[in-house]
Amino acid sequence: MILQPLNTTQEQNCFEELPGSRNPETARQFLFSLQKVAPPFLEWANASLGYFSEKNEIIYVTGAECLCHIIENRKNNPHQHVEQEILYENNCLGTVVLCCPADFANAGKYLHLIISGITGELIHLEDESALLAELGMSWESLQAIYDLNADLNSFHNPQKLLEKITERVEAVGNETCAVLWLRDEENLKPAASTNNRDLAPRAKDYGIIGEVFTKQRLVVCNNISGATGIAENETELKNAVHFAVFPVATRIKNYGVLEVWQEDRNSPVFDSRTTRLLDTLALQAAMVIETESLHRESIENEKLQQEIEIGSKIQQILLTGNPPDAIRGVKIAALTIPSRQIDGDFYDFIEHGENCFDLIIGDVMGKGIPAALVGAATKNCFFRAVGQLQSTERALRPAPEKIVGWVNNEMTAKLMQFESFVTSCYTRFDLEKRLVTFVDCGHTKTIFYNHRARKISALEGDNMPLGFSEREIFKEQIVSVETGDVLFFFSDGITETRSADGEFFGDERLAAYVFENAAQEPREIISGLLEMLQNFSGETNFGDDLTCVAVRIEENLRVDSEGKIRLAIDRDLRELERVRQFVRKACQLLSGKPATADFTELFELAVNETITNVIRHAHQNKAGDEIQLFAENSDEGLQITVGYNGENFDPKTAAAPVFDGSREGGFGLYIISNCVDRVVYTHDSNNQNTICLTKKK
């Protein structure tokens, strides 16, 4: 007989009755994929397949004529059959049985590949849905920040901004109300509210708002009838259906709480999306209050140090981001030092997985708080652009030129209104492809140190700054990068630092410094530059913001499909540090179990001596050739092979070392042979030499 699948209603009933299934929808998705994947294989294998629930009920059967009667009895029959339980996120989705001729080989392997492929697709779809949901929530939060930061005309009156924040709450739903309570000595005082509610100050530890203020922990209640902690005098909540209270605080100070409630019984509950938006508004209120407080303090005290602290805090909160620490194959360091006057330098990072990230760096024309807020609005607009383009174009990595174009279209009218513009450089690092894509918008030239060529160049584009024209078409440029390359981004505050005689630090001096220190860690490059600028100017405080980001491309060593780790180096003793990193990585990834410190150090010493000997003695007139290294596991232990072109070397002809000091030489081979268990030298007719070092685990 030809087996037929059950109808949709029967399938759905089976899923709904499946014991222990927490997600029938996932089971239906599995069946849908199985119906697409299985038929071509079954036709090729002359086989049939059955999908059974956990209660052994038939959900779906298809395939060739089933000689073993898989439906009636799949346990006792003369034909070959294999079965596999389907586990997805610790839930059982049932069992799949493959029934095929007795002489069909690797049936279990094929069944495993089919099921693992489908479950892998389900995981991918679930991750994609979660990412899209996260992007949607992030976009709304960034939208709220952007809308408030863009209204710079109102900044001279912080009360207006606080009122705008409470008005924004009304967008959550019908009959949504809000009160912004701010600390006034020992009380919480209503500073802004919807519908101009007449509320009296309260003790800062009174009722539900006092609890949130004291504990600095938000409270969300979607069923007020069961709520506890509401005080008798909190009359604003008498008609509430749902309510939530959020701390209004920064890392520096606790300022108050934002109280939000809904009086319409048909209004939606405070879900994660709404909670994130309201929490963002509360943070924005805290930033407005803190910025105004710091600004007022600087005016009252008229002290230079206090102005510097204001700039630093604003930059920490609004203008700078933290370098990503989970990106493989790169090291990053960043520094910004506020000047005597607050400026608009900004930078931030956007991660696209473990092998790709974007760097945004920019400088606003102008000084003071307005410039800082323009910088914050511009930076947030870049984040909005990425989220919007990801949503509309369904691309997880929108092109940098499209991102910059989107930002320019959004910001130009506002920037013209404030008679300002923004220079910026948007750069994407794709470390898997080893490509850097950048869009330069009138910013200072990026210094690029090419490790292989040992030279410095400047990366620059011909695009106009943001805010010049809405019709500007931005073009991106692409450069290839390799291990050891350094990209140094900076603001003009560095090159325009003056000495006591009025001399500028200048581009040439900065490029020479990067060239001389490119082998250093990025954080050491930046700290050394700061010390150099202080010595050059004779001051520790500067007249303009100093902002810089150093990015060095590192080895992205990993095990390839052949089980090997590979490295190619120039014939230069300066490559020895890369060699030592390679050995340490090989011991870490290939030793099977954590290698001991002695194992790693001895192997590192042996390979270091081997490469040193090859560079010094085996490469006459071969300066352009590379040395190839690869590490792998062998039956004898961990094995590292060094390959190079050159004359044949016979270790038997080398003189043994003399330890009484009467003759030099021979110690390199002695060290190598005593650090590893086996060394094999080979040479072929093409002058290709290999040195294979093996150390038992």
XYZ file of C-alpha atoms in Angstrom:
697
model
C 0.000 0.000 0.000
C 1.081 3.635 -0.530
C 1.174 5.470 2.782
C -0.679 8.783 2.991
C -0.315 11.651 5.496
C -3.090 12.450 7.930
C -5.245 15.501 7.360
C -4.557 18.839 9.059
C -7.246 18.438 11.716
C -5.871 15.059 12.808
C -2.342 16.460 12.927
C -3.438 19.411 15.039
C -5.333 17.160 17.453
C -2.316 14.931 17.901
C -0.155 17.950 18.725
C -2.660 19.387 21.131
C -2.839 16.079 22.996
C 0.912 15.476 22.983
C 1.886 14.894 26.657
C 4.657 17.117 27.999
C 4.663 19.319 24.892
C 4.981 22.899 26.011
C 4.885 24.299 22.509
C 2.545 22.563 20.037
C 3.322 25.320 17.530
C 6.963 24.177 17.445
C 5.828 20.613 16.745
C 3.693 21.855 13.865
C 6.674 23.782 12.496
C 8.766 20.610 12.723
C 6.110 18.667 10.785
C 5.924 21.401 8.146
C 9.694 21.214 7.577
C 9.634 17.416 7.626
C 7.016 17.408 4.865
C 9.352 19.519 2.723
C 12.626 17.726 3.449
C 11.715 14.019 3.643
C 9.971 13.122 0.290
C 13.015 13.557 -2.039
C 15.159 11.407 0.247
C 12.476 8.720 0.635
C 11.993 8.481 -3.112
C 15.746 8.048 -3.604
C 16.085 5.486 -0.815
C 12.856 3.592 -1.655
C 11.937 4.076 1.993
C 9.051 5.268 4.121
C 8.908 7.465 7.190
C 6.551 7.806 10.133
C 6.183 10.608 12.659
C 4.687 9.464 15.994
C 3.602 11.430 19.030
C 4.981 10.692 22.467
C 1.856 8.533 23.061
C 2.825 6.471 19.996
C -0.015 7.939 17.942
C 0.563 8.319 14.215
C 0.888 11.973 13.199
C 2.304 11.672 9.697
C 3.365 8.800 7.432
C 4.723 9.083 3.904
C 7.055 7.419 1.444
C 7.238 4.288 -0.705
C 5.153 1.145 -0.176
C 5.708 0.049 3.392
C 6.412 -3.689 3.276
C 6.925 -3.920 7.014
C 3.592 -2.311 7.788
C 4.994 0.572 9.753
C 1.540 1.721 10.804
C 0.371 -1.571 12.252
C 3.602 -2.807 13.761
C 6.914 -1.000 13.571
C 8.637 -3.123 16.229
C 8.565 -6.679 14.812
C 9.304 -6.925 11.115
C 12.042 -8.351 8.863
C 12.912 -4.993 7.323
C 15.448 -2.468 8.509
C 14.110 0.457 10.456
C 15.665 3.094 12.716
C 13.996 5.581 14.972
C 15.063 8.748 16.764
C 13.392 10.791 19.476
C 13.043 14.506 18.671
C 14.293 16.759 21.458
C 14.025 20.521 21.132
C 14.919 22.792 24.054
C 14.459 19.869 26.493
C 10.943 19.175 25.153
C 9.984 15.975 23.368
C 8.265 16.558 20.023
C 7.741 12.834 19.363
C 9.615 10.142 17.422
C 10.513 9.704 13.745
C 10.836 6.173 12.308
C 12.651 5.475 9.025
C 11.723 2.179 7.326
C 13.946 1.068 4.428
C 15.264 -2.042 2.635
C 17.504 -4.308 4.659
C 20.547 -3.599 2.447
C 20.311 0.202 2.736
C 23.472 1.479 4.449
C 23.791 4.273 7.018
C 20.060 4.631 7.584
C 20.566 5.972 11.101
C 23.044 8.563 9.895
C 20.636 9.858 7.248
C 17.776 10.056 9.746
C 19.971 11.958 12.204
C 20.985 14.446 9.493
C 17.341 15.069 8.527
C 16.217 15.671 12.108
C 19.220 17.763 13.169
C 18.840 19.889 10.046
C 15.200 20.623 10.822
C 15.794 21.381 14.518
C 18.703 23.627 13.529
C 16.387 25.538 11.211
C 13.854 25.923 14.053
C 16.563 27.359 16.323
C 17.632 29.779 13.579
C 14.038 30.964 13.021
C 13.509 31.436 16.751
C 16.745 33.438 17.089
C 15.747 35.594 14.117
C 12.329 36.316 15.633
C 13.899 37.222 18.968
C 16.379 39.551 17.246
C 13.624 41.336 15.329
C 11.619 41.757 18.539
C 14.678 43.160 20.330
C 15.339 45.580 17.474
C 11.745 46.769 17.611
C 11.972 47.491 21.330
C 15.367 49.194 20.962
C 14.058 51.384 18.140
C 11.205 52.755 20.255
C 13.594 53.587 23.099
C 16.028 55.326 20.744
C 13.123 57.178 19.125
C 12.124 58.570 22.529
C 15.687 59.712 23.276
C 16.121 61.244 19.844
C 12.840 63.165 19.887
C 13.702 64.737 23.236
C 17.351 65.500 22.439
C 16.402 67.077 19.105
C 14.360 69.811 20.803
C 17.389 71.878 21.753
C 15.496 75.162 21.714
C 13.830 74.179 24.986
C 16.985 73.229 26.804
C 17.351 76.633 28.464
C 14.127 75.709 30.282
C 14.503 72.181 31.770
C 10.937 72.335 33.099
C 9.639 72.298 29.526
C 11.639 69.155 28.748
C 10.331 67.408 31.873
C 6.783 68.278 30.818
C 7.491 66.859 27.364
C 8.624 63.612 28.976
C 5.354 63.222 30.873
C 3.395 64.110 27.712
C 5.266 61.388 25.844
C 3.850 58.849 28.293
C 0.362 59.415 26.861
C 1.456 57.637 23.679
C 1.497 54.329 25.599
C -2.314 54.048 25.510
C -5.670 55.618 26.215
C -6.193 57.092 29.674
C -2.486 56.767 30.476
C -1.435 59.199 33.191
C 1.924 60.151 34.654
C 3.507 62.148 37.446
C 7.215 62.946 37.674
C 8.205 63.124 41.357
C 11.548 64.767 42.185
C 13.367 64.896 45.479
C 13.119 68.168 47.380
C 15.179 67.729 50.561
C 13.248 65.089 52.571
C 10.182 65.040 50.305
C 9.179 63.946 46.832
C 7.572 66.834 44.984
C 5.470 66.593 41.784
C 7.531 68.383 39.110
C 5.426 67.560 36.015
C 2.224 65.636 35.343
C -0.424 64.946 32.754
C -3.767 66.780 33.068
C -2.210 69.280 35.533
C -2.998 67.177 38.586
C -2.985 68.945 41.929
C -0.835 66.747 44.157
C 0.918 67.606 47.412
C 4.539 66.728 48.260
C 5.127 63.472 50.156
C 7.842 62.075 52.360
C 10.533 60.428 50.264
C 9.912 57.050 51.934
C 6.093 57.196 51.792
C 3.951 54.692 49.869
C 4.760 52.883 46.677
C 6.673 55.826 45.149
C 8.739 56.108 48.328
C 9.570 52.397 48.127
C 10.783 52.708 44.532
C 12.785 55.851 45.353
C 14.449 54.217 48.361
C 15.182 50.789 46.830
C 15.947 52.052 43.310
C 13.965 49.183 41.819
C 11.033 49.579 39.425
C 7.577 48.232 40.319
C 5.068 47.028 37.707
C 1.540 45.954 38.650
C -0.904 44.767 35.998
C -3.615 43.879 38.544
C -4.024 46.696 41.038
C -6.639 44.787 43.016
C -3.927 42.468 44.281
C -1.275 45.134 44.821
C 0.309 45.808 48.202
C 2.250 48.823 49.478
C -0.084 51.519 48.067
C -0.559 54.202 50.728
C -3.899 55.753 51.620
C -2.863 59.214 50.431
C -1.795 57.994 46.957
C -5.158 59.143 45.650
C -4.007 59.439 42.041
C -4.204 55.629 41.806
C -7.819 55.335 42.987
C -9.122 54.704 39.424
C -6.018 52.892 38.169
C -6.223 49.497 36.453
C -2.493 49.008 35.915
C 0.407 51.042 37.285
C 4.200 51.158 37.150
C 6.804 53.246 38.978
C 10.341 53.790 37.613
C 13.444 55.209 39.351
C 14.658 58.526 37.928
C 18.382 58.168 38.543
C 21.808 58.045 36.945
C 24.997 56.398 38.105
C 25.737 59.605 39.999
C 22.556 60.463 41.876
C 18.982 59.419 42.672
C 16.605 62.211 41.600
C 13.083 60.832 41.993
C 10.529 58.506 40.344
C 8.247 58.429 37.305
C 4.766 57.149 38.232
C 2.581 55.885 35.346
C -0.889 54.324 35.456
C -3.828 53.489 33.180
C -7.483 54.074 33.985
C -9.044 52.431 30.915
C -9.925 48.797 31.631
C -9.419 47.972 27.945
C -5.909 49.350 27.906
C -3.057 46.863 27.386
C -0.892 45.759 30.294
C 2.613 47.065 30.867
C 4.558 44.500 28.833
C 8.322 44.393 28.243
C 8.105 46.760 25.268
C 6.136 49.396 27.168
C 8.291 48.974 30.273
C 11.482 49.529 28.287
C 10.083 52.694 26.675
C 8.976 54.133 30.040
C 12.285 53.223 31.667
C 14.041 55.109 28.845
C 11.896 58.175 29.496
C 12.738 58.002 33.210
C 16.449 57.855 32.374
C 16.056 60.789 30.004
C 14.430 62.819 32.776
C 17.352 62.007 35.059
C 19.813 63.099 32.365
C 17.990 66.419 31.868
C 17.979 67.082 35.604
C 21.581 66.037 36.052
C 22.856 68.063 33.115
C 21.020 71.153 34.308
C 22.228 70.595 37.864
C 25.829 70.259 36.773
C 25.561 73.250 34.493
C 24.087 75.394 37.267
C 26.796 74.218 39.649
C 29.534 75.245 37.211
C 28.019 78.713 36.826
C 27.668 79.170 40.558
C 31.181 78.047 41.413
C 32.977 79.411 38.329
C 35.706 76.801 38.681
C 37.498 75.197 35.778
C 37.595 71.726 37.315
C 33.851 71.636 37.737
C 33.339 72.496 34.061
C 35.630 69.632 33.123
C 33.607 67.241 35.292
C 30.400 68.359 33.584
C 31.891 67.644 30.179
C 33.152 64.278 31.324
C 29.792 63.238 32.764
C 27.845 64.378 29.720
C 30.215 62.463 27.461
C 29.928 59.337 29.610
C 26.144 59.504 29.587
C 25.390 60.788 26.103
C 28.385 60.843 23.780
C 30.611 57.793 24.235
C 30.197 54.037 24.187
C 32.237 51.105 25.430
C 34.455 49.200 22.979
C 33.066 45.700 22.345
C 34.924 42.985 24.245
C 33.478 39.896 22.527
C 34.803 40.563 19.005
C 37.422 38.063 17.867
C 40.485 39.110 15.925
C 40.745 42.728 17.036
C 41.871 44.882 19.970
C 40.285 48.271 20.615
C 40.979 51.174 22.953
C 39.279 54.554 23.129
C 39.817 57.793 25.006
C 38.002 61.093 25.287
C 39.173 63.954 27.482
C 36.798 66.923 27.809
C 38.293 70.355 27.401
C 37.753 73.431 29.534
C 34.500 73.859 27.648
C 31.994 71.109 26.818
C 32.239 70.105 23.153
C 30.441 67.728 20.804
C 32.966 64.917 20.173
C 31.280 61.509 20.209
C 31.922 57.866 19.389
C 30.163 54.555 19.819
C 30.105 50.965 18.584
C 27.463 48.699 17.023
C 28.109 44.952 17.123
C 27.017 42.586 14.336
C 27.987 39.220 15.813
C 31.409 38.004 16.905
C 33.271 38.912 13.695
C 31.838 42.293 12.712
C 31.238 45.696 14.309
C 30.709 49.329 13.321
C 32.550 52.336 14.756
C 30.925 55.776 14.729
C 33.101 58.806 15.489
C 32.122 62.426 15.003
C 32.610 66.060 15.964
C 29.928 68.761 16.153
C 30.665 72.291 14.987
C 30.172 74.459 18.044
C 30.786 74.456 21.771
C 28.941 73.954 25.017
C 25.827 72.038 26.015
C 24.036 72.596 22.669
C 26.960 70.992 20.789
C 26.985 68.075 23.220
C 23.259 67.491 22.741
C 23.564 67.740 18.963
C 26.292 65.101 19.230
C 24.034 62.912 21.375
C 21.116 63.315 18.963
C 23.362 62.491 15.984
C 24.793 59.413 17.672
C 21.330 58.157 18.582
C 20.178 58.840 15.024
C 22.839 56.406 13.767
C 21.391 53.728 16.046
C 17.898 54.557 14.779
C 19.136 54.280 11.189
C 20.550 50.798 11.741
C 17.349 49.582 13.387
C 15.122 51.144 10.733
C 17.128 49.786 7.788
C 17.334 46.348 9.364
C 13.560 46.369 9.610
C 12.684 47.788 6.186
C 15.406 46.102 4.132
C 15.474 42.865 6.152
C 19.258 43.077 6.239
C 21.077 42.468 9.510
C 24.032 44.532 8.250
C 22.787 47.548 6.232
C 25.472 49.127 4.046
C 27.384 51.950 5.804
C 26.632 54.396 2.959
C 22.893 53.761 3.383
C 23.129 54.273 7.142
C 24.953 57.588 6.723
C 22.511 58.712 4.017
C 19.553 57.938 6.295
C 21.102 59.940 9.138
C 21.844 62.906 6.869
C 18.244 62.994 5.615
C 16.951 62.967 9.194
C 19.378 65.508 10.644
C 20.038 68.102 7.925
C 16.976 70.293 8.495
C 17.561 70.342 12.264
C 21.270 71.073 11.890
C 20.561 73.936 9.491
C 18.070 75.334 11.978
C 20.778 75.448 14.642
C 23.419 76.642 12.134
C 25.585 73.644 12.857
C 27.026 70.612 11.067
C 28.696 67.337 12.058
C 31.854 65.732 10.694
C 31.915 61.986 11.104
C 33.441 58.734 9.956
C 31.304 55.569 9.932
C 33.479 52.465 9.682
C 32.572 48.783 9.487
C 35.109 46.110 10.439
C 34.342 42.723 8.840
C 37.005 40.585 10.489
C 35.935 37.376 8.778
C 36.509 38.868 5.319
C 39.314 41.114 6.618
C 37.684 44.188 5.054
C 37.173 47.703 6.419
C 34.385 49.748 4.838
C 34.185 53.435 5.727
C 32.177 56.537 4.871
C 34.150 59.695 5.640
C 32.019 62.844 6.035
C 34.562 65.633 6.301
C 36.153 64.171 9.436
C 39.856 64.150 10.235
C 41.769 61.625 8.140
C 42.058 58.161 9.638
C 45.668 57.034 10.069
C 46.203 53.551 8.600
C 49.348 51.600 9.477
C 49.983 48.730 7.033
C 51.958 46.095 8.923
C 53.086 44.121 5.867
C 54.287 47.176 3.924
C 55.571 48.953 7.077
C 54.084 52.262 5.991
C 51.545 54.881 7.041
C 48.738 56.245 4.886
C 45.639 58.379 5.398
C 42.109 57.100 4.750
C 39.784 59.856 3.620
C 36.688 60.332 1.483
C 35.207 63.255 -0.430
C 31.751 63.343 1.194
C 30.429 66.547 2.756
C 29.768 66.763 6.524
C 26.318 65.864 7.814
C 23.939 68.805 7.641
C 25.322 70.482 4.506
C 22.759 69.191 2.003
C 19.851 66.761 1.970
C 20.791 65.854 -1.623
C 24.282 64.662 -0.712
C 24.966 61.112 -1.980
C 27.390 59.313 0.302
C 29.894 56.817 -1.074
C 31.715 54.185 0.945
C 35.259 52.967 0.405
C 36.781 49.568 1.179
C 40.300 48.600 2.228
C 41.737 45.198 3.041
C 43.412 44.650 6.399
C 45.760 42.034 7.772
C 47.106 41.011 11.133
C 49.162 43.774 12.693
C 47.448 46.621 10.832
C 46.382 49.602 12.954
C 43.636 52.156 12.285
C 43.761 55.330 14.385
C 40.678 57.569 14.502
C 40.890 60.995 16.151
C 39.366 64.437 16.480
C 41.082 67.675 15.485
C 41.631 68.484 19.168
C 44.725 66.248 19.026
C 46.442 67.745 15.968
C 45.488 71.297 17.002
C 47.049 71.023 20.460
C 49.550 73.892 20.774
C 52.924 74.124 22.436
C 53.928 77.045 24.627
C 55.346 78.705 21.469
C 52.035 78.330 19.603
C 53.167 75.441 17.388
C 50.521 72.880 16.406
C 51.105 69.214 17.232
C 50.119 68.500 13.626
C 49.259 65.556 11.380
C 52.847 64.594 10.575
C 53.902 64.332 14.211
C 50.821 62.219 14.994
C 51.393 59.891 12.007
C 55.041 59.418 12.999
C 53.990 58.547 16.541
C 51.496 55.903 15.344
C 54.126 54.420 13.007
C 56.697 54.108 15.796
C 54.226 52.586 18.263
C 52.028 50.417 16.028
C 53.360 47.224 17.617
C 52.083 48.321 21.033
C 48.706 47.406 22.521
C 46.012 49.947 21.509
C 45.610 51.140 25.106
C 49.373 51.724 25.288
C 49.304 53.653 22.005
C 46.645 55.973 23.427
C 48.197 56.395 26.883
C 51.582 57.142 25.309
C 50.010 59.719 23.004
C 48.291 61.440 25.931
C 51.617 61.722 27.769
C 53.258 63.056 24.609
C 50.525 65.711 24.187
C 50.865 66.813 27.804
C 54.632 67.141 27.439
C 54.232 68.998 24.127
C 51.681 71.511 25.463
C 53.028 71.723 28.995
C 49.476 71.323 30.348
C 47.201 68.566 31.581
C 44.010 70.395 30.561
C 43.356 71.178 26.917
C 41.495 73.871 25.000
C 39.589 71.359 22.844
C 38.203 67.873 23.383
C 40.696 65.077 22.767
C 39.014 61.997 21.301
C 40.689 58.999 19.708
C 40.040 55.324 19.017
C 42.820 52.838 18.200
C 41.950 49.530 16.480
C 44.560 46.844 15.847
C 43.826 43.777 13.739
C 44.852 40.601 15.571
C 45.239 36.969 14.641
C 41.879 35.255 14.304
C 43.332 31.819 14.846
C 40.882 28.932 14.736
C 40.738 25.268 13.818
C 39.852 24.764 10.139
C 37.873 21.952 8.515
C 41.031 19.798 8.372
C 41.607 20.141 12.116
C 44.570 22.482 11.652
C 45.492 25.979 12.803
C 47.481 27.912 10.189
C 49.712 30.980 10.160
C 51.799 32.708 7.461
C 54.520 35.172 8.510
C 57.120 37.358 6.848
C 60.784 36.522 7.210
C 61.285 39.151 9.845
C 62.289 38.712 13.480
C 59.552 41.174 14.408
C 57.062 38.404 13.562
C 58.194 36.285 16.521
C 55.462 37.639 18.795
C 52.846 36.387 16.329
C 54.588 33.013 16.313
C 54.451 32.793 20.104
C 50.736 33.702 20.080
C 50.194 30.974 17.483
C 51.857 28.334 19.671
C 49.869 29.369 22.752
C 46.637 29.215 20.760
C 47.521 25.779 19.375
C 48.212 24.447 22.866
C 44.897 25.866 24.012
C 42.714 24.592 21.150
C 44.365 21.334 20.092
C 45.820 19.745 23.208
C 42.542 17.973 24.017
C 42.734 19.029 27.648
C 44.080 22.241 29.184
C 47.820 22.274 28.489
C 50.099 22.844 31.456
C 52.178 25.992 31.649
C 55.396 23.945 31.293
C 54.072 22.177 28.165
C 53.162 25.467 26.511
C 56.356 27.314 27.489
C 58.657 24.551 26.254
C 56.796 24.192 22.950
C 56.786 27.986 22.534
C 60.558 28.126 23.130
C 61.213 25.329 20.610
C 59.159 26.919 17.832
C 60.597 30.379 18.580
C 64.163 29.006 18.217
C 63.197 27.170 15.022
C 61.761 30.294 13.354
C 64.724 32.384 14.516
C 67.177 29.920 12.921
C 65.177 29.816 9.681
C 65.063 33.613 9.399
C 68.759 34.104 10.268
C 70.379 31.173 8.461
C 68.089 29.623 5.836
C 66.971 32.533 3.729
C 69.815 34.034 1.825
C 68.298 36.235 -0.910
C 64.818 34.956 -0.027
C 63.536 38.023 1.790
C 60.208 38.100 -0.077
C 59.136 34.552 0.787
C 56.760 33.657 3.571
C 57.165 31.049 6.286
C 54.154 28.781 6.707
C 53.189 27.195 10.031
C 50.385 24.818 10.841
C 49.513 22.927 14.015
C 47.526 19.716 14.314
C 47.058 16.673 16.493
C 48.903 13.484 15.575
C 49.067 9.983 17.042
C 52.252 10.988 18.839
C 50.992 14.295 20.280
C 50.670 17.935 19.314
C 52.566 18.658 16.101
C 53.687 21.995 14.617
C 55.162 22.028 11.107
C 57.269 24.876 9.694
C 57.554 25.164 5.897
C 59.883 27.458 3.930
C 61.897 27.729 0.705
C 65.649 27.577 1.035
C 68.747 25.452 1.001
C 68.745 22.005 2.538
C 69.781 21.784 6.185
C 71.116 18.575 7.679
C 71.116 18.767 11.489
C 73.767 16.010 11.592
C 76.320 18.460 10.151
C 75.748 20.995 12.924
C 78.371 21.100 15.629
C 77.305 20.163 19.127
C 77.280 23.012 21.641
C 80.277 23.495 23.909
C 79.367 24.519 27.422
C 82.801 25.715 28.605
C 82.514 28.968 26.650
C 85.308 28.137 24.212
C 83.002 28.165 21.144
C 79.697 29.741 20.224
C 76.913 28.112 18.220
C 74.892 24.920 18.332
C 72.715 25.960 21.251
C 69.578 26.590 19.145
C 69.355 22.974 17.958
C 70.172 21.761 21.454
C 67.327 23.827 22.946
C 64.857 22.642 20.286
C 65.662 18.948 20.722
C 65.356 19.182 24.513
C 62.041 21.079 24.491
C 60.092 18.666 22.271
C 60.005 14.888 21.897
C 60.673 14.621 18.169
C 62.121 16.852 15.404
C 62.073 15.798 11.723
C 63.781 17.783 8.927
C 62.808 17.156 5.269
C 63.786 18.708 1.931
C 62.347 18.129 -1.559
C 63.518 18.813 -5.109
C 61.695 22.166 -5.193
C 63.810 23.490 -2.311
C 60.831 23.220 0.001
C 61.931 22.496 3.556
C 59.807 21.376 6.467
C 60.639 21.080 10.128
C 58.128 19.026 12.087
C 58.161 19.364 15.894
C 56.117 16.945 18.001
C 55.504 17.033 21.741
C 53.652 14.325 23.617
C 50.573 15.474 25.550
